[in-house]
Amino acid sequence: MRKISSEEAEKKVSSGVALGFASLRFMPKSSSLRPIVNLSKRTKVASSGYRESSVNWQLLDLQNVLTYERLRCPGIVGASVFSLDDVYTVWKKFVDSRRTRGDDRPLYFVKVDIENCYDSIDQQKLYDILSTVIQGKYVIRRYVSVVEAGGRLRRTYHRDATSLADFQPSFVRFVKDRAEERGSHDAFFVDQVLHAHEDAASLLCKLRSHLFHSVVKVGRRYFVQSQGLAQGSAVSTLLCNIYYGKMEASYITVCWETELLMRQVHLCVSTLVTFNILKCFLLLPVLLYIQCFHAVVWQGHTSRSMGYCPPTLGQNNAENFRQRKNRSKNSGK
């Protein structure tokens, strides 16, 4: 954080350079506190015609576009998994593939935590990466779905972004496609008619304001975040996954036929967990590969201002499982 004067902070917000003020709160950790910024508080900003608007509300279009790009090009987030359902889907596919091949070799698990996951992100590198992801023009369609839940009608607002080339002008056709994809039934949809139009320049302008001009108010003092990414942002998880997805593509090689890599970034938690499963017939090549992987993650990547907590290694195979099972039976007698 870099301290600035109240005049400079007011000028940034009033001129539209900053999206608004963020307040600070703290989340307890085992031995310290984790700072979390609150970007949902409304402030009067120039970009909204001096109406009260929160930073996260102004980032909604950017969030919708990044979600669309992630679904269209899953490779930009690398080995990211966003929920336990995603973990189950990836793991089941890996296990089914092993069973189909008749592969019963032992599995070696490597777990790595990135130290200060959000705070170590290089803002300029992240901006350069997003400049290659966000391109062209986009349309954000807004509509409402109404379903029956517990004897009452429940209304939900939706925002779906698409590129201008992929935009479906017919709302009826759009609803049919969405219902088939998501398995929607016993519901009706209402088009809100007015759609937001964004281009790459406007979205990257919002991203630049969010990254380089994030003003945080603490009491009567003002600060600008000069390093890392604000935890509490509507787009922080997506940005973090895209950033480390690029890192994976540049530094980590995975044979997806016989290995599995998963990475999960928790919202508002600066911990990144990686599971790397390695297998080989011979023990020596496996140990050498593991040592190489440890060396890569342990030394970190200075080009990305990234450090790692000590990695941990575990092995699981059928023989070890049977031995543990027998020991548990004997201890129970």
Coordinates of C-alpha atoms in Angstrom, one line a residue:
M1 CA 0.0 0.0 0.0
R2 CA 1.2 3.5 -0.9
K3 CA -0.1 6.4 1.2
I4 CA -1.6 9.3 -0.7
S5 CA -3.2 12.6 0.4
S6 CA -7.0 13.0 0.7
E7 CA -6.9 15.6 -2.1
E8 CA -5.2 13.1 -4.5
A9 CA -7.7 10.4 -3.5
E10 CA -10.7 12.6 -4.2
K11 CA -9.2 13.7 -7.5
K12 CA -8.7 10.1 -8.6
V13 CA -12.3 9.2 -7.9
S14 CA -13.9 12.5 -9.2
S15 CA -12.0 12.3 -12.4
G16 CA -12.9 8.7 -13.0
V17 CA -9.3 7.4 -12.8
A18 CA -10.3 5.3 -9.8
L19 CA -13.6 3.4 -9.7
G20 CA -14.3 4.4 -6.1
F21 CA -13.2 4.1 -2.5
A22 CA -12.7 0.8 -0.8
S23 CA -12.9 0.2 2.9
L24 CA -10.6 -2.2 4.7
R25 CA -11.5 -5.1 7.0
F26 CA -9.5 -7.9 8.5
M27 CA -10.0 -11.7 8.5
P28 CA -8.5 -13.6 11.4
K29 CA -5.7 -16.1 10.7
S30 CA -4.0 -18.6 13.0
S31 CA -1.2 -16.2 13.9
S32 CA -2.1 -12.9 12.1
L33 CA -4.7 -11.0 10.2
R34 CA -5.5 -11.0 6.5
P35 CA -6.6 -7.6 5.0
I36 CA -9.7 -7.8 2.9
V37 CA -11.0 -4.8 1.0
N38 CA -14.7 -4.1 0.8
L39 CA -15.6 -3.1 -2.8
S40 CA -19.3 -3.3 -2.4
K41 CA -19.8 0.0 -0.6
R42 CA -21.4 2.6 -2.8
T43 CA -19.7 5.9 -3.5
K44 CA -20.4 8.8 -5.9
V45 CA -18.2 8.3 -9.0
A46 CA -17.8 10.2 -12.2
S47 CA -18.1 7.2 -14.5
S48 CA -21.7 6.7 -13.3
G49 CA -22.7 10.3 -13.7
Y50 CA -21.9 11.0 -10.0
R51 CA -24.5 8.5 -8.9
E52 CA -23.8 6.2 -6.0
S53 CA -22.1 3.0 -7.3
S54 CA -19.9 0.3 -5.9
V55 CA -16.6 -0.8 -7.4
N56 CA -17.9 -4.4 -7.8
W57 CA -21.0 -3.2 -9.6
Q58 CA -18.8 -1.3 -12.1
L59 CA -16.8 -4.5 -12.6
L60 CA -19.8 -6.7 -13.5
D61 CA -19.4 -6.3 -17.2
L62 CA -15.7 -7.2 -16.9
Q63 CA -16.6 -10.2 -14.8
N64 CA -19.2 -11.4 -17.3
V65 CA -16.8 -11.1 -20.2
L66 CA -14.0 -12.9 -18.4
T67 CA -16.5 -15.7 -17.5
Y68 CA -17.4 -15.9 -21.2
E69 CA -13.8 -16.1 -22.3
R70 CA -13.1 -18.8 -19.7
L71 CA -15.9 -20.9 -21.0
R72 CA -15.0 -20.3 -24.6
C73 CA -11.2 -20.9 -24.1
P74 CA -10.7 -23.1 -20.9
G75 CA -7.0 -23.1 -21.5
I76 CA -6.6 -19.5 -20.3
V77 CA -7.1 -20.6 -16.6
G78 CA -4.9 -23.7 -16.9
A79 CA -5.6 -26.4 -14.4
S80 CA -8.0 -24.3 -12.3
V81 CA -10.9 -26.0 -10.6
F82 CA -13.6 -23.6 -9.2
S83 CA -15.6 -26.0 -6.9
L84 CA -15.6 -29.5 -5.5
D85 CA -17.9 -30.5 -8.4
D86 CA -15.1 -29.5 -10.8
V87 CA -12.6 -31.5 -8.7
Y88 CA -14.8 -34.5 -8.8
T89 CA -15.3 -34.3 -12.6
V90 CA -11.6 -34.0 -13.3
W91 CA -10.6 -36.7 -10.8
K92 CA -13.3 -39.1 -12.1
K93 CA -12.1 -38.6 -15.7
F94 CA -8.5 -39.3 -14.6
V95 CA -9.5 -42.5 -12.7
D96 CA -11.7 -43.8 -15.5
S97 CA -8.8 -43.3 -17.9
R98 CA -6.4 -45.2 -15.6
R99 CA -8.9 -48.1 -15.3
T100 CA -9.5 -48.2 -19.1
R101 CA -5.7 -48.5 -19.7
G102 CA -5.3 -51.0 -16.9
D103 CA -2.8 -48.7 -15.2
D104 CA -2.2 -49.8 -11.6
R105 CA 1.1 -48.0 -11.0
P106 CA 1.4 -46.1 -7.7
L107 CA 0.3 -42.5 -7.4
Y108 CA 2.6 -39.8 -6.0
F109 CA 0.9 -36.6 -4.7
V110 CA 2.7 -33.3 -4.5
K111 CA 0.9 -30.5 -2.7
V112 CA 2.2 -26.9 -3.0
D113 CA 0.9 -23.7 -1.5
I114 CA 1.8 -20.4 -3.1
E115 CA 2.9 -17.8 -0.5
N116 CA 0.8 -14.6 -0.6
C117 CA -1.1 -15.7 -3.7
Y118 CA -2.9 -12.5 -4.3
D119 CA -0.4 -10.1 -2.9
S120 CA 2.5 -11.4 -5.0
I121 CA 0.7 -10.9 -8.4
D122 CA 2.6 -8.5 -10.7
Q123 CA 0.0 -5.9 -11.8
Q124 CA 1.6 -5.0 -15.1
K125 CA 2.1 -8.7 -16.1
L126 CA -1.5 -9.4 -15.3
Y127 CA -2.6 -6.4 -17.4
D128 CA -0.5 -7.6 -20.3
I129 CA -2.0 -11.1 -20.1
L130 CA -5.6 -9.8 -20.0
S131 CA -4.8 -7.6 -23.0
T132 CA -4.4 -10.7 -25.1
V133 CA -7.5 -12.3 -23.7
I134 CA -10.0 -9.5 -24.0
Q135 CA -10.3 -8.6 -27.7
G136 CA -13.1 -7.3 -29.9
K137 CA -16.6 -6.3 -29.0
Y138 CA -19.0 -7.9 -26.5
V139 CA -22.7 -7.8 -25.8
I140 CA -24.0 -8.4 -22.2
R141 CA -27.5 -9.7 -22.3
R142 CA -29.7 -9.2 -19.3
Y143 CA -32.8 -11.3 -18.6
V144 CA -34.8 -12.7 -15.7
S145 CA -35.8 -16.3 -15.0
V146 CA -38.8 -17.2 -12.8
V147 CA -39.2 -20.6 -11.2
E148 CA -41.4 -22.1 -8.5
A149 CA -39.6 -23.0 -5.3
G150 CA -41.4 -24.0 -2.1
G151 CA -44.8 -23.0 -3.3
R152 CA -43.5 -19.5 -4.2
L153 CA -42.2 -17.9 -7.4
R154 CA -38.5 -17.1 -7.3
R155 CA -37.0 -14.5 -9.5
T156 CA -33.4 -14.5 -10.6
Y157 CA -31.5 -11.9 -12.6
H158 CA -29.0 -13.1 -15.2
R159 CA -26.2 -11.5 -17.2
D160 CA -24.6 -13.4 -20.0
A161 CA -21.8 -12.0 -22.1
T162 CA -20.9 -13.1 -25.7
S163 CA -18.8 -11.7 -28.4
L164 CA -20.6 -9.6 -31.0
A165 CA -20.0 -12.3 -33.6
D166 CA -21.6 -15.0 -31.4
F167 CA -24.6 -12.9 -30.2
Q168 CA -28.0 -14.5 -30.8
P169 CA -30.5 -11.7 -31.5
S170 CA -33.5 -13.9 -31.1
F171 CA -34.3 -14.2 -27.4
V172 CA -36.5 -17.2 -28.0
R173 CA -33.7 -19.1 -29.6
F174 CA -31.3 -17.9 -26.9
V175 CA -33.6 -19.3 -24.2
K176 CA -33.9 -22.6 -25.9
D177 CA -30.2 -23.0 -26.3
R178 CA -29.6 -22.1 -22.6
A179 CA -32.4 -24.5 -21.4
E180 CA -30.7 -27.3 -23.3
E181 CA -27.2 -26.5 -22.0
R182 CA -28.3 -26.1 -18.3
G183 CA -31.2 -28.4 -18.1
S184 CA -33.7 -25.7 -17.2
H185 CA -37.4 -26.8 -17.0
D186 CA -40.6 -25.5 -15.5
A187 CA -39.5 -21.9 -15.8
F188 CA -40.2 -18.8 -17.9
F189 CA -37.8 -16.1 -19.0
V190 CA -38.2 -12.4 -19.4
D191 CA -36.0 -10.4 -21.7
Q192 CA -34.9 -7.1 -20.3
V193 CA -34.4 -5.8 -23.9
L194 CA -31.7 -3.3 -23.1
H195 CA -28.2 -4.9 -23.5
A196 CA -24.9 -3.5 -22.5
H197 CA -22.3 -3.1 -25.3
E198 CA -18.6 -3.2 -24.4
D199 CA -15.4 -3.2 -26.4
A200 CA -11.9 -4.3 -25.4
A201 CA -10.7 -0.7 -24.9
S202 CA -13.4 0.2 -22.3
L203 CA -13.0 -3.1 -20.5
L204 CA -9.2 -2.7 -20.3
C205 CA -9.7 0.8 -19.1
K206 CA -11.8 -0.5 -16.1
L207 CA -9.2 -3.2 -15.5
R208 CA -6.4 -0.6 -15.5
S209 CA -8.3 1.6 -13.0
H210 CA -9.0 -1.5 -10.8
L211 CA -5.4 -2.7 -10.8
F212 CA -3.3 0.5 -10.7
H213 CA -5.7 3.0 -9.1
S214 CA -7.4 1.0 -6.3
V215 CA -8.0 3.6 -3.5
V216 CA -8.4 2.2 0.0
K217 CA -9.7 4.3 2.8
V218 CA -8.6 3.5 6.3
G219 CA -10.2 5.9 8.8
R220 CA -9.2 9.3 7.5
R221 CA -6.2 8.1 5.6
Y222 CA -6.0 7.0 2.0
F223 CA -3.8 4.4 0.2
V224 CA -3.3 3.1 -3.3
Q225 CA -2.5 -0.6 -3.7
S226 CA 0.8 -0.7 -5.6
Q227 CA 1.4 -4.5 -5.6
G228 CA -0.9 -7.5 -5.9
L229 CA -4.6 -7.9 -6.4
A230 CA -7.4 -6.7 -4.1
Q231 CA -9.0 -9.6 -2.2
G232 CA -12.8 -8.9 -2.1
S233 CA -13.0 -7.9 -5.8
A234 CA -15.7 -9.4 -8.0
V235 CA -13.1 -10.4 -10.5
S236 CA -10.2 -11.3 -8.2
T237 CA -10.6 -15.1 -8.4
L238 CA -10.9 -15.1 -12.2
L239 CA -7.9 -12.7 -12.6
C240 CA -5.8 -14.9 -10.2
N241 CA -6.7 -18.1 -12.1
I242 CA -5.8 -16.5 -15.4
Y243 CA -2.5 -15.2 -14.1
Y244 CA -1.3 -18.5 -12.7
G245 CA -2.8 -20.3 -15.7
K246 CA -0.3 -18.4 -17.8
M247 CA 2.5 -19.3 -15.3
E248 CA 1.6 -23.0 -15.7
A249 CA 1.8 -22.8 -19.4
S250 CA 5.2 -21.1 -19.3
Y251 CA 7.0 -23.1 -16.5
I252 CA 5.2 -26.4 -15.8
T253 CA 5.0 -29.4 -18.2
V254 CA 2.3 -32.0 -17.6
C255 CA 1.6 -35.2 -19.5
W256 CA -2.2 -35.1 -19.3
E257 CA -2.5 -38.7 -20.4
T258 CA -0.8 -40.1 -17.3
E259 CA -0.6 -37.1 -14.9
L260 CA -3.1 -34.8 -13.4
L261 CA -2.7 -31.2 -12.2
M262 CA -5.4 -29.3 -10.3
R263 CA -5.3 -25.8 -8.8
Q264 CA -7.9 -24.1 -6.7
V265 CA -8.0 -20.5 -5.6
H266 CA -10.5 -19.8 -2.9
L267 CA -12.3 -16.5 -2.9
C268 CA -10.8 -14.0 -0.4
V269 CA -8.2 -16.6 0.7
S270 CA -4.6 -16.1 -0.4
T271 CA -3.9 -19.8 -0.6
L272 CA -3.3 -21.7 -3.9
V273 CA -3.3 -25.5 -3.7
T274 CA -1.8 -27.6 -6.4
F275 CA -2.0 -31.4 -6.7
N276 CA 0.4 -33.0 -9.1
I277 CA 0.0 -36.8 -9.6
L278 CA 3.1 -38.5 -11.1
K279 CA 3.4 -42.2 -12.0
C280 CA 6.1 -44.4 -13.5
F281 CA 7.1 -48.0 -13.5
L282 CA 10.5 -47.4 -12.0
L283 CA 11.1 -45.8 -8.7
L284 CA 14.2 -43.9 -9.6
P285 CA 12.8 -41.9 -12.5
V286 CA 9.8 -41.0 -10.4
L287 CA 12.0 -39.7 -7.6
L288 CA 14.2 -37.7 -10.0
Y289 CA 11.0 -36.2 -11.6
I290 CA 9.7 -35.3 -8.2
Q291 CA 13.0 -33.7 -7.2
C292 CA 12.9 -31.6 -10.4
F293 CA 9.3 -30.6 -9.7
H294 CA 10.2 -29.7 -6.1
A295 CA 13.2 -27.6 -7.4
V296 CA 11.0 -25.7 -9.8
V297 CA 8.3 -24.8 -7.2
W298 CA 10.7 -24.3 -4.3
Q299 CA 12.8 -21.7 -6.0
G300 CA 9.7 -19.8 -7.1
H301 CA 9.6 -17.6 -10.1
T302 CA 11.3 -14.2 -9.7
S303 CA 9.8 -13.0 -13.0
R304 CA 6.4 -13.3 -11.3
S305 CA 7.4 -12.2 -7.8
M306 CA 6.2 -15.6 -6.6
G307 CA 7.4 -17.7 -3.7
Y308 CA 6.2 -21.1 -2.4
C309 CA 5.7 -22.7 0.9
P310 CA 7.6 -26.0 1.4
P311 CA 6.0 -28.7 -0.9
T312 CA 4.8 -32.0 0.7
L313 CA 4.9 -35.4 -0.9
G314 CA 2.8 -38.5 -0.4
Q315 CA 2.6 -41.9 -2.0
N316 CA -0.5 -44.1 -2.2
N317 CA -0.6 -47.5 -3.7
A318 CA -2.5 -50.7 -3.2
E319 CA 0.1 -52.4 -1.0
N320 CA 0.4 -49.4 1.3
F321 CA -3.4 -49.3 1.5
R322 CA -3.6 -52.9 2.5
Q323 CA -0.9 -52.5 5.1
R324 CA -2.7 -49.6 6.7
K325 CA -6.0 -51.5 6.6
N326 CA -4.5 -54.5 8.3
R327 CA -2.9 -52.3 11.0
S328 CA -6.2 -50.7 11.7
K329 CA -7.9 -54.1 12.1
N330 CA -5.2 -55.3 14.4
S331 CA -5.3 -52.2 16.6
G332 CA -9.1 -52.7 16.9
K333 CA -8.8 -56.2 18.3

